């Protein structure tokens, strides 16, 4: 197996696959990747080297241009793909770009799945990611042993690109909920009530959520190490805003939170965890 993209999410995912006994060739080399993987993986000098040695290639990259460059580059995935190899893109990118890449891989004689994930660094480390998969059933069945290592819940939601649509929907729910939690805790503090006590109370009722549990605690403690960076979540909500215009589907709350994330990036918070949305003064965009 090949694994391309050893960032905050990719490193623990690759480490879990290696620990489960998969023979890995990975790209790219770094001190953090060496620390995570040790001698349990072979480090390649190029994308093409990874792909030539792999029956399955997993991508975990930040954005659409990164995936397109790795796929279509002179020494990229498509140039080196073995007949019958399976490409699994677990990045979060444009659904339309994903559909185009799936067609190009099929034309090159390979299989393709888009399989973006939710659960953040904690889920990646613990192997409990929620995986949203687009592609044909045979390819999903082939990838099952990989997904079993990486995820606690695997959902096949449709054809190529459908996984990315589900991920955009996921990011709408998470982003809007983060802002709701931030506003609730901000209100509690302004009213002279302990935000921690309010969070504990809400966790026992209908307002309870994973966002309130994890990110509410981050907000109260002021601990904003990613996690999942605001800059990346802004990118995902940008996909939602683009889809809103293209499909003529109103997404007013998504648009507002996207503006707030734009403001957060402009304020220098882009590399903070997305729960740092709570740091915007008065929740305003400027």
PDB file of C-alpha atoms in Angstrom:
ATOM      1  CA  UNK A   1       0.000   0.000   0.000  1.00  0.00           C
ATOM      2  CA  UNK A   2       1.077   3.561  -0.692  1.00  0.00           C
ATOM      3  CA  UNK A   3       0.201   6.523   1.507  1.00  0.00           C
ATOM      4  CA  UNK A   4       0.677  10.098   0.277  1.00  0.00           C
ATOM      5  CA  UNK A   5       0.166  13.000   2.692  1.00  0.00           C
ATOM      6  CA  UNK A   6       1.713  12.728   6.149  1.00  0.00           C
ATOM      7  CA  UNK A   7       0.264  15.787   7.853  1.00  0.00           C
ATOM      8  CA  UNK A   8      -1.675  16.110  11.093  1.00  0.00           C
ATOM      9  CA  UNK A   9      -4.279  13.574   9.937  1.00  0.00           C
ATOM     10  CA  UNK A  10      -2.182  11.460   7.609  1.00  0.00           C
ATOM     11  CA  UNK A  11       0.558  10.560  10.084  1.00  0.00           C
ATOM     12  CA  UNK A  12      -1.653   8.761  12.626  1.00  0.00           C
ATOM     13  CA  UNK A  13      -3.709   7.157   9.859  1.00  0.00           C
ATOM     14  CA  UNK A  14      -0.583   5.744   8.222  1.00  0.00           C
ATOM     15  CA  UNK A  15       0.744   4.647  11.619  1.00  0.00           C
ATOM     16  CA  UNK A  16      -2.480   2.724  12.311  1.00  0.00           C
ATOM     17  CA  UNK A  17      -2.279   0.983   8.933  1.00  0.00           C
ATOM     18  CA  UNK A  18       1.339   0.004   9.596  1.00  0.00           C
ATOM     19  CA  UNK A  19       0.462  -1.253  13.069  1.00  0.00           C
ATOM     20  CA  UNK A  20      -2.294  -3.390  11.530  1.00  0.00           C
ATOM     21  CA  UNK A  21       0.262  -5.137   9.340  1.00  0.00           C
ATOM     22  CA  UNK A  22      -0.132  -3.318   6.019  1.00  0.00           C
ATOM     23  CA  UNK A  23       3.160  -2.907   4.138  1.00  0.00           C
ATOM     24  CA  UNK A  24       3.474   0.816   3.528  1.00  0.00           C
ATOM     25  CA  UNK A  25       5.459   2.966   1.134  1.00  0.00           C
ATOM     26  CA  UNK A  26       4.899   6.603   2.084  1.00  0.00           C
ATOM     27  CA  UNK A  27       5.526  10.161   0.887  1.00  0.00           C
ATOM     28  CA  UNK A  28       6.672  12.605   2.037  1.00  0.00           C
ATOM     29  CA  UNK A  29       9.585  12.322   4.432  1.00  0.00           C
ATOM     30  CA  UNK A  30       9.786  14.555   7.512  1.00  0.00           C
ATOM     31  CA  UNK A  31      10.974  14.375  11.103  1.00  0.00           C
ATOM     32  CA  UNK A  32       7.358  14.175  12.313  1.00  0.00           C
ATOM     33  CA  UNK A  33       6.592  11.356   9.870  1.00  0.00           C
ATOM     34  CA  UNK A  34       9.707   9.440  10.939  1.00  0.00           C
ATOM     35  CA  UNK A  35       8.688   9.834  14.570  1.00  0.00           C
ATOM     36  CA  UNK A  36       5.177   8.541  13.863  1.00  0.00           C
ATOM     37  CA  UNK A  37       6.158   5.629  11.614  1.00  0.00           C
ATOM     38  CA  UNK A  38       9.715   4.732  12.619  1.00  0.00           C
ATOM     39  CA  UNK A  39      10.871   1.751  10.581  1.00  0.00           C
ATOM     40  CA  UNK A  40       7.340   0.445   9.974  1.00  0.00           C
ATOM     41  CA  UNK A  41       7.156   2.101   6.524  1.00  0.00           C
ATOM     42  CA  UNK A  42       9.429   2.674   3.573  1.00  0.00           C
ATOM     43  CA  UNK A  43       9.916   6.337   2.722  1.00  0.00           C
ATOM     44  CA  UNK A  44       9.867   7.031  -1.013  1.00  0.00           C
ATOM     45  CA  UNK A  45      11.559   9.926  -2.764  1.00  0.00           C
ATOM     46  CA  UNK A  46       8.622  10.725  -5.061  1.00  0.00           C
ATOM     47  CA  UNK A  47       4.921  10.151  -5.621  1.00  0.00           C
ATOM     48  CA  UNK A  48       5.707   7.951  -8.623  1.00  0.00           C
ATOM     49  CA  UNK A  49       7.904   5.690  -6.489  1.00  0.00           C
ATOM     50  CA  UNK A  50       5.038   5.208  -4.043  1.00  0.00           C
ATOM     51  CA  UNK A  51       2.567   4.383  -6.803  1.00  0.00           C
ATOM     52  CA  UNK A  52       4.818   1.963  -8.728  1.00  0.00           C
ATOM     53  CA  UNK A  53       5.177  -0.155  -5.585  1.00  0.00           C
ATOM     54  CA  UNK A  54       1.505  -0.162  -4.544  1.00  0.00           C
ATOM     55  CA  UNK A  55      -1.686  -2.049  -5.313  1.00  0.00           C
ATOM     56  CA  UNK A  56      -3.623   0.518  -3.274  1.00  0.00           C
ATOM     57  CA  UNK A  57      -2.731   4.214  -2.969  1.00  0.00           C
ATOM     58  CA  UNK A  58      -4.260   6.395  -0.228  1.00  0.00           C
ATOM     59  CA  UNK A  59      -4.176  10.191  -0.470  1.00  0.00           C
ATOM     60  CA  UNK A  60      -4.639  12.505   2.519  1.00  0.00           C
ATOM     61  CA  UNK A  61      -3.920  16.041   1.304  1.00  0.00           C
ATOM     62  CA  UNK A  62      -5.102  19.535   2.279  1.00  0.00           C
ATOM     63  CA  UNK A  63      -7.020  20.884  -0.730  1.00  0.00           C
ATOM     64  CA  UNK A  64      -8.235  20.343  -4.296  1.00  0.00           C
ATOM     65  CA  UNK A  65      -5.118  21.796  -6.012  1.00  0.00           C
ATOM     66  CA  UNK A  66      -2.874  19.540  -3.897  1.00  0.00           C
ATOM     67  CA  UNK A  67      -4.766  16.420  -4.926  1.00  0.00           C
ATOM     68  CA  UNK A  68      -4.885  17.456  -8.584  1.00  0.00           C
ATOM     69  CA  UNK A  69      -1.135  18.144  -8.615  1.00  0.00           C
ATOM     70  CA  UNK A  70      -0.302  14.789  -7.004  1.00  0.00           C
ATOM     71  CA  UNK A  71      -2.665  12.955  -9.348  1.00  0.00           C
ATOM     72  CA  UNK A  72      -1.774  14.679 -12.632  1.00  0.00           C
ATOM     73  CA  UNK A  73       1.857  15.695 -12.128  1.00  0.00           C
ATOM     74  CA  UNK A  74       4.631  14.495 -14.424  1.00  0.00           C
ATOM     75  CA  UNK A  75       5.708  12.005 -11.742  1.00  0.00           C
ATOM     76  CA  UNK A  76       2.235  11.733 -10.254  1.00  0.00           C
ATOM     77  CA  UNK A  77      -0.270   9.007  -9.538  1.00  0.00           C
ATOM     78  CA  UNK A  78      -1.776   8.738 -13.019  1.00  0.00           C
ATOM     79  CA  UNK A  79       1.625   8.579 -14.694  1.00  0.00           C
ATOM     80  CA  UNK A  80       2.798   5.658 -12.543  1.00  0.00           C
ATOM     81  CA  UNK A  81      -0.455   3.799 -11.790  1.00  0.00           C
ATOM     82  CA  UNK A  82      -0.332   0.014 -12.042  1.00  0.00           C
ATOM     83  CA  UNK A  83      -3.177  -1.692 -13.974  1.00  0.00           C
ATOM     84  CA  UNK A  84      -5.901  -2.653 -11.539  1.00  0.00           C
ATOM     85  CA  UNK A  85      -4.588  -0.472  -8.706  1.00  0.00           C
ATOM     86  CA  UNK A  86      -7.058   1.252  -6.408  1.00  0.00           C
ATOM     87  CA  UNK A  87      -6.744   4.950  -5.518  1.00  0.00           C
ATOM     88  CA  UNK A  88      -8.531   6.097  -2.342  1.00  0.00           C
ATOM     89  CA  UNK A  89      -8.670   9.859  -1.860  1.00  0.00           C
ATOM     90  CA  UNK A  90      -9.412  10.583   1.801  1.00  0.00           C
ATOM     91  CA  UNK A  91      -8.802  14.330   1.426  1.00  0.00           C
ATOM     92  CA  UNK A  92     -11.672  16.831   1.576  1.00  0.00           C
ATOM     93  CA  UNK A  93     -11.939  18.462  -1.856  1.00  0.00           C
ATOM     94  CA  UNK A  94     -14.362  19.598  -4.540  1.00  0.00           C
ATOM     95  CA  UNK A  95     -16.932  16.924  -5.518  1.00  0.00           C
ATOM     96  CA  UNK A  96     -16.722  17.914  -9.197  1.00  0.00           C
ATOM     97  CA  UNK A  97     -12.918  17.631  -9.148  1.00  0.00           C
ATOM     98  CA  UNK A  98     -13.270  14.216  -7.530  1.00  0.00           C
ATOM     99  CA  UNK A  99     -15.614  13.001 -10.255  1.00  0.00           C
ATOM    100  CA  UNK A 100     -13.171  14.140 -12.945  1.00  0.00           C
ATOM    101  CA  UNK A 101     -10.259  12.357 -11.262  1.00  0.00           C
ATOM    102  CA  UNK A 102     -12.315   9.182 -10.891  1.00  0.00           C
ATOM    103  CA  UNK A 103     -12.894   9.200 -14.654  1.00  0.00           C
ATOM    104  CA  UNK A 104      -9.199   9.685 -15.368  1.00  0.00           C
ATOM    105  CA  UNK A 105      -8.203   6.816 -13.089  1.00  0.00           C
ATOM    106  CA  UNK A 106     -10.802   4.555 -14.719  1.00  0.00           C
ATOM    107  CA  UNK A 107      -9.406   5.459 -18.151  1.00  0.00           C
ATOM    108  CA  UNK A 108      -5.932   4.487 -16.876  1.00  0.00           C
ATOM    109  CA  UNK A 109      -7.221   1.065 -15.816  1.00  0.00           C
ATOM    110  CA  UNK A 110      -7.549   1.677 -12.074  1.00  0.00           C
ATOM    111  CA  UNK A 111     -10.282   1.960  -9.469  1.00  0.00           C
ATOM    112  CA  UNK A 112     -11.134   5.093  -7.506  1.00  0.00           C
ATOM    113  CA  UNK A 113     -12.919   6.003  -4.298  1.00  0.00           C
ATOM    114  CA  UNK A 114     -13.433   9.370  -2.666  1.00  0.00           C
ATOM    115  CA  UNK A 115     -13.522   8.703   1.066  1.00  0.00           C
ATOM    116  CA  UNK A 116     -13.252  11.910   3.114  1.00  0.00           C
ATOM    117  CA  UNK A 117     -13.320  11.589   6.879  1.00  0.00           C
ATOM    118  CA  UNK A 118     -14.653  13.297   9.970  1.00  0.00           C
ATOM    119  CA  UNK A 119     -13.324  12.979  13.497  1.00  0.00           C
ATOM    120  CA  UNK A 120     -10.212  15.134  13.495  1.00  0.00           C
ATOM    121  CA  UNK A 121      -6.791  14.224  14.794  1.00  0.00           C
ATOM    122  CA  UNK A 122      -8.282  12.343  17.755  1.00  0.00           C
ATOM    123  CA  UNK A 123     -10.323  10.132  15.441  1.00  0.00           C
ATOM    124  CA  UNK A 124      -7.330   9.590  13.171  1.00  0.00           C
ATOM    125  CA  UNK A 125      -5.158   8.590  16.112  1.00  0.00           C
ATOM    126  CA  UNK A 126      -7.759   6.298  17.678  1.00  0.00           C
ATOM    127  CA  UNK A 127      -8.949   4.746  14.414  1.00  0.00           C
ATOM    128  CA  UNK A 128     -12.512   5.946  14.953  1.00  0.00           C
ATOM    129  CA  UNK A 129     -12.983   8.215  11.945  1.00  0.00           C
ATOM    130  CA  UNK A 130     -16.327   8.484  10.207  1.00  0.00           C
ATOM    131  CA  UNK A 131     -15.627   7.665   6.550  1.00  0.00           C
ATOM    132  CA  UNK A 132     -17.981   8.861   3.790  1.00  0.00           C
ATOM    133  CA  UNK A 133     -17.373   6.899   0.596  1.00  0.00           C
ATOM    134  CA  UNK A 134     -18.217   7.564  -3.042  1.00  0.00           C
ATOM    135  CA  UNK A 135     -17.521   5.007  -5.778  1.00  0.00           C
ATOM    136  CA  UNK A 136     -18.644   1.615  -7.005  1.00  0.00           C
ATOM    137  CA  UNK A 137     -19.523  -1.184  -4.622  1.00  0.00           C
ATOM    138  CA  UNK A 138     -16.739  -3.534  -5.723  1.00  0.00           C
ATOM    139  CA  UNK A 139     -14.093  -0.927  -4.944  1.00  0.00           C
ATOM    140  CA  UNK A 140     -15.703  -0.221  -1.554  1.00  0.00           C
ATOM    141  CA  UNK A 141     -15.583  -3.938  -0.720  1.00  0.00           C
ATOM    142  CA  UNK A 142     -11.931  -4.068  -1.774  1.00  0.00           C
ATOM    143  CA  UNK A 143     -11.113  -1.140   0.510  1.00  0.00           C
ATOM    144  CA  UNK A 144     -13.003  -2.582   3.503  1.00  0.00           C
ATOM    145  CA  UNK A 145      -9.895  -3.921   5.338  1.00  0.00           C
ATOM    146  CA  UNK A 146      -8.333  -0.452   5.128  1.00  0.00           C
ATOM    147  CA  UNK A 147     -11.444   1.340   6.310  1.00  0.00           C
ATOM    148  CA  UNK A 148     -11.820  -1.100   9.214  1.00  0.00           C
ATOM    149  CA  UNK A 149      -8.438   0.028  10.534  1.00  0.00           C
ATOM    150  CA  UNK A 150      -9.075   3.743  10.087  1.00  0.00           C
ATOM    151  CA  UNK A 151     -12.742   4.192  10.918  1.00  0.00           C
ATOM    152  CA  UNK A 152     -15.445   3.440  13.397  1.00  0.00           C
ATOM    153  CA  UNK A 153     -18.229   4.094  10.883  1.00  0.00           C
ATOM    154  CA  UNK A 154     -18.068   3.627   7.106  1.00  0.00           C
ATOM    155  CA  UNK A 155     -20.935   4.885   4.944  1.00  0.00           C
ATOM    156  CA  UNK A 156     -21.145   4.212   1.204  1.00  0.00           C
ATOM    157  CA  UNK A 157     -23.250   7.165   0.070  1.00  0.00           C
ATOM    158  CA  UNK A 158     -23.210   6.872  -3.711  1.00  0.00           C
ATOM    159  CA  UNK A 159     -21.130   7.187  -6.866  1.00  0.00           C
ATOM    160  CA  UNK A 160     -17.812   9.004  -7.237  1.00  0.00           C
ATOM    161  CA  UNK A 161     -18.012  12.469  -5.666  1.00  0.00           C
ATOM    162  CA  UNK A 162     -20.844  11.543  -3.306  1.00  0.00           C
ATOM    163  CA  UNK A 163     -18.438  11.095  -0.419  1.00  0.00           C
ATOM    164  CA  UNK A 164     -17.276  14.674  -0.858  1.00  0.00           C
ATOM    165  CA  UNK A 165     -20.853  15.952  -0.918  1.00  0.00           C
ATOM    166  CA  UNK A 166     -21.451  14.161   2.391  1.00  0.00           C
ATOM    167  CA  UNK A 167     -18.263  15.704   3.803  1.00  0.00           C
ATOM    168  CA  UNK A 168     -19.379  19.208   2.808  1.00  0.00           C
ATOM    169  CA  UNK A 169     -22.679  18.516   4.576  1.00  0.00           C
ATOM    170  CA  UNK A 170     -20.730  17.314   7.620  1.00  0.00           C
ATOM    171  CA  UNK A 171     -18.661  20.501   7.661  1.00  0.00           C
ATOM    172  CA  UNK A 172     -21.795  22.637   7.521  1.00  0.00           C
ATOM    173  CA  UNK A 173     -23.173  20.913  10.626  1.00  0.00           C
ATOM    174  CA  UNK A 174     -19.860  21.058  12.489  1.00  0.00           C
ATOM    175  CA  UNK A 175     -19.081  24.674  11.568  1.00  0.00           C
ATOM    176  CA  UNK A 176     -22.508  26.037  12.416  1.00  0.00           C
ATOM    177  CA  UNK A 177     -22.521  24.052  15.676  1.00  0.00           C
ATOM    178  CA  UNK A 178     -19.099  25.398  16.677  1.00  0.00           C
ATOM    179  CA  UNK A 179     -20.400  28.931  16.258  1.00  0.00           C
ATOM    180  CA  UNK A 180     -23.564  28.049  18.220  1.00  0.00           C
ATOM    181  CA  UNK A 181     -21.484  26.649  21.091  1.00  0.00           C
ATOM    182  CA  UNK A 182     -19.204  29.698  21.048  1.00  0.00           C
ATOM    183  CA  UNK A 183     -22.201  32.041  21.255  1.00  0.00           C
ATOM    184  CA  UNK A 184     -23.831  30.032  24.043  1.00  0.00           C
ATOM    185  CA  UNK A 185     -20.688  30.072  26.182  1.00  0.00           C
ATOM    186  CA  UNK A 186     -20.060  33.740  25.400  1.00  0.00           C
ATOM    187  CA  UNK A 187     -23.588  34.573  26.574  1.00  0.00           C
ATOM    188  CA  UNK A 188     -23.105  32.577  29.786  1.00  0.00           C
ATOM    189  CA  UNK A 189     -19.888  34.423  30.621  1.00  0.00           C
ATOM    190  CA  UNK A 190     -21.379  37.842  29.851  1.00  0.00           C
ATOM    191  CA  UNK A 191     -24.301  37.037  32.167  1.00  0.00           C
ATOM    192  CA  UNK A 192     -21.930  36.203  35.021  1.00  0.00           C
ATOM    193  CA  UNK A 193     -22.570  32.458  34.915  1.00  0.00           C
ATOM    194  CA  UNK A 194     -19.719  29.951  34.780  1.00  0.00           C
ATOM    195  CA  UNK A 195     -19.485  28.754  31.141  1.00  0.00           C
ATOM    196  CA  UNK A 196     -18.138  25.405  32.335  1.00  0.00           C
ATOM    197  CA  UNK A 197     -21.192  24.842  34.505  1.00  0.00           C
ATOM    198  CA  UNK A 198     -23.458  25.808  31.600  1.00  0.00           C
ATOM    199  CA  UNK A 199     -21.637  23.397  29.282  1.00  0.00           C
ATOM    200  CA  UNK A 200     -22.042  20.582  31.822  1.00  0.00           C
ATOM    201  CA  UNK A 201     -25.755  21.332  32.075  1.00  0.00           C
ATOM    202  CA  UNK A 202     -26.213  21.367  28.303  1.00  0.00           C
ATOM    203  CA  UNK A 203     -24.400  18.052  27.922  1.00  0.00           C
ATOM    204  CA  UNK A 204     -27.252  16.446  29.848  1.00  0.00           C
ATOM    205  CA  UNK A 205     -29.965  17.687  27.500  1.00  0.00           C
ATOM    206  CA  UNK A 206     -31.043  17.968  23.875  1.00  0.00           C
ATOM    207  CA  UNK A 207     -28.248  20.448  23.112  1.00  0.00           C
ATOM    208  CA  UNK A 208     -25.633  17.794  23.800  1.00  0.00           C
ATOM    209  CA  UNK A 209     -23.239  17.120  20.920  1.00  0.00           C
ATOM    210  CA  UNK A 210     -19.700  16.010  20.240  1.00  0.00           C
ATOM    211  CA  UNK A 211     -18.886  19.626  19.355  1.00  0.00           C
ATOM    212  CA  UNK A 212     -20.191  20.865  22.712  1.00  0.00           C
ATOM    213  CA  UNK A 213     -18.267  18.121  24.500  1.00  0.00           C
ATOM    214  CA  UNK A 214     -14.885  18.490  22.777  1.00  0.00           C
ATOM    215  CA  UNK A 215     -14.800  22.015  21.388  1.00  0.00           C
ATOM    216  CA  UNK A 216     -16.772  23.532  24.230  1.00  0.00           C
ATOM    217  CA  UNK A 217     -14.052  22.288  26.556  1.00  0.00           C
ATOM    218  CA  UNK A 218     -11.366  23.720  24.278  1.00  0.00           C
ATOM    219  CA  UNK A 219     -13.095  27.102  24.345  1.00  0.00           C
ATOM    220  CA  UNK A 220     -13.384  27.127  28.134  1.00  0.00           C
ATOM    221  CA  UNK A 221      -9.754  26.101  28.628  1.00  0.00           C
ATOM    222  CA  UNK A 222      -8.454  28.338  25.845  1.00  0.00           C
ATOM    223  CA  UNK A 223      -6.588  25.430  24.253  1.00  0.00           C
ATOM    224  CA  UNK A 224      -6.639  25.757  20.471  1.00  0.00           C
ATOM    225  CA  UNK A 225      -3.895  23.487  19.137  1.00  0.00           C
ATOM    226  CA  UNK A 226      -5.251  21.722  16.047  1.00  0.00           C
ATOM    227  CA  UNK A 227      -7.140  19.432  15.793  1.00  0.00           C
ATOM    228  CA  UNK A 228      -8.540  20.695  12.566  1.00  0.00           C
ATOM    229  CA  UNK A 229      -7.359  24.096  11.430  1.00  0.00           C
ATOM    230  CA  UNK A 230      -9.718  26.993  10.834  1.00  0.00           C
ATOM    231  CA  UNK A 231      -8.082  27.563   7.438  1.00  0.00           C
ATOM    232  CA  UNK A 232      -9.057  24.067   6.300  1.00  0.00           C
ATOM    233  CA  UNK A 233     -12.591  24.325   7.634  1.00  0.00           C
ATOM    234  CA  UNK A 234     -12.941  27.658   5.826  1.00  0.00           C
ATOM    235  CA  UNK A 235     -11.927  25.860   2.636  1.00  0.00           C
ATOM    236  CA  UNK A 236     -14.623  23.225   3.201  1.00  0.00           C
ATOM    237  CA  UNK A 237     -17.323  25.825   3.855  1.00  0.00           C
ATOM    238  CA  UNK A 238     -16.152  27.606   0.715  1.00  0.00           C
ATOM    239  CA  UNK A 239     -17.166  24.449  -1.160  1.00  0.00           C
ATOM    240  CA  UNK A 240     -20.589  24.698   0.491  1.00  0.00           C
ATOM    241  CA  UNK A 241     -20.941  28.349  -0.565  1.00  0.00           C
ATOM    242  CA  UNK A 242     -19.926  27.453  -4.133  1.00  0.00           C
ATOM    243  CA  UNK A 243     -22.477  24.629  -4.217  1.00  0.00           C
ATOM    244  CA  UNK A 244     -25.124  26.973  -2.849  1.00  0.00           C
ATOM    245  CA  UNK A 245     -24.650  29.314  -5.812  1.00  0.00           C
ATOM    246  CA  UNK A 246     -24.320  26.548  -8.415  1.00  0.00           C
ATOM    247  CA  UNK A 247     -27.359  24.565  -7.250  1.00  0.00           C
ATOM    248  CA  UNK A 248     -29.436  27.597  -6.212  1.00  0.00           C
ATOM    249  CA  UNK A 249     -29.838  26.186  -2.690  1.00  0.00           C
ATOM    250  CA  UNK A 250     -29.912  28.851   0.070  1.00  0.00           C
ATOM    251  CA  UNK A 251     -27.397  28.113   2.845  1.00  0.00           C
ATOM    252  CA  UNK A 252     -27.552  31.282   4.973  1.00  0.00           C
ATOM    253  CA  UNK A 253     -26.020  29.885   8.170  1.00  0.00           C
ATOM    254  CA  UNK A 254     -23.185  28.279   6.212  1.00  0.00           C
ATOM    255  CA  UNK A 255     -22.502  31.595   4.498  1.00  0.00           C
ATOM    256  CA  UNK A 256     -22.365  33.425   7.817  1.00  0.00           C
ATOM    257  CA  UNK A 257     -19.953  30.952   9.407  1.00  0.00           C
ATOM    258  CA  UNK A 258     -17.805  31.057   6.271  1.00  0.00           C
ATOM    259  CA  UNK A 259     -17.575  34.848   6.716  1.00  0.00           C
ATOM    260  CA  UNK A 260     -16.628  34.370  10.365  1.00  0.00           C
ATOM    261  CA  UNK A 261     -13.896  31.937   9.367  1.00  0.00           C
ATOM    262  CA  UNK A 262     -12.639  34.424   6.774  1.00  0.00           C
ATOM    263  CA  UNK A 263     -12.411  36.967   9.586  1.00  0.00           C
ATOM    264  CA  UNK A 264     -10.618  34.463  11.816  1.00  0.00           C
ATOM    265  CA  UNK A 265      -8.009  33.778   9.139  1.00  0.00           C
ATOM    266  CA  UNK A 266      -7.575  37.524   8.584  1.00  0.00           C
ATOM    267  CA  UNK A 267      -7.066  37.892  12.342  1.00  0.00           C
ATOM    268  CA  UNK A 268      -4.191  35.386  12.247  1.00  0.00           C
ATOM    269  CA  UNK A 269      -6.146  32.413  13.607  1.00  0.00           C
ATOM    270  CA  UNK A 270      -5.978  30.214  10.509  1.00  0.00           C
ATOM    271  CA  UNK A 271      -3.587  27.679  12.037  1.00  0.00           C
ATOM    272  CA  UNK A 272      -5.605  27.414  15.261  1.00  0.00           C
ATOM    273  CA  UNK A 273      -8.153  24.671  15.848  1.00  0.00           C
ATOM    274  CA  UNK A 274     -11.565  25.530  14.393  1.00  0.00           C
ATOM    275  CA  UNK A 275     -12.921  25.885  17.925  1.00  0.00           C
ATOM    276  CA  UNK A 276     -10.883  29.128  18.034  1.00  0.00           C
ATOM    277  CA  UNK A 277     -13.803  30.691  16.196  1.00  0.00           C
ATOM    278  CA  UNK A 278     -14.778  31.579  19.767  1.00  0.00           C
ATOM    279  CA  UNK A 279     -11.863  34.059  19.887  1.00  0.00           C
ATOM    280  CA  UNK A 280     -13.458  36.461  17.406  1.00  0.00           C
ATOM    281  CA  UNK A 281     -14.409  39.559  19.426  1.00  0.00           C
ATOM    282  CA  UNK A 282     -18.165  39.659  19.912  1.00  0.00           C
ATOM    283  CA  UNK A 283     -18.539  37.069  17.127  1.00  0.00           C
ATOM    284  CA  UNK A 284     -18.407  39.823  14.527  1.00  0.00           C
ATOM    285  CA  UNK A 285     -16.760  39.650  11.100  1.00  0.00           C
ATOM    286  CA  UNK A 286     -15.218  43.095  11.384  1.00  0.00           C
TER     287      UNK A 286
END
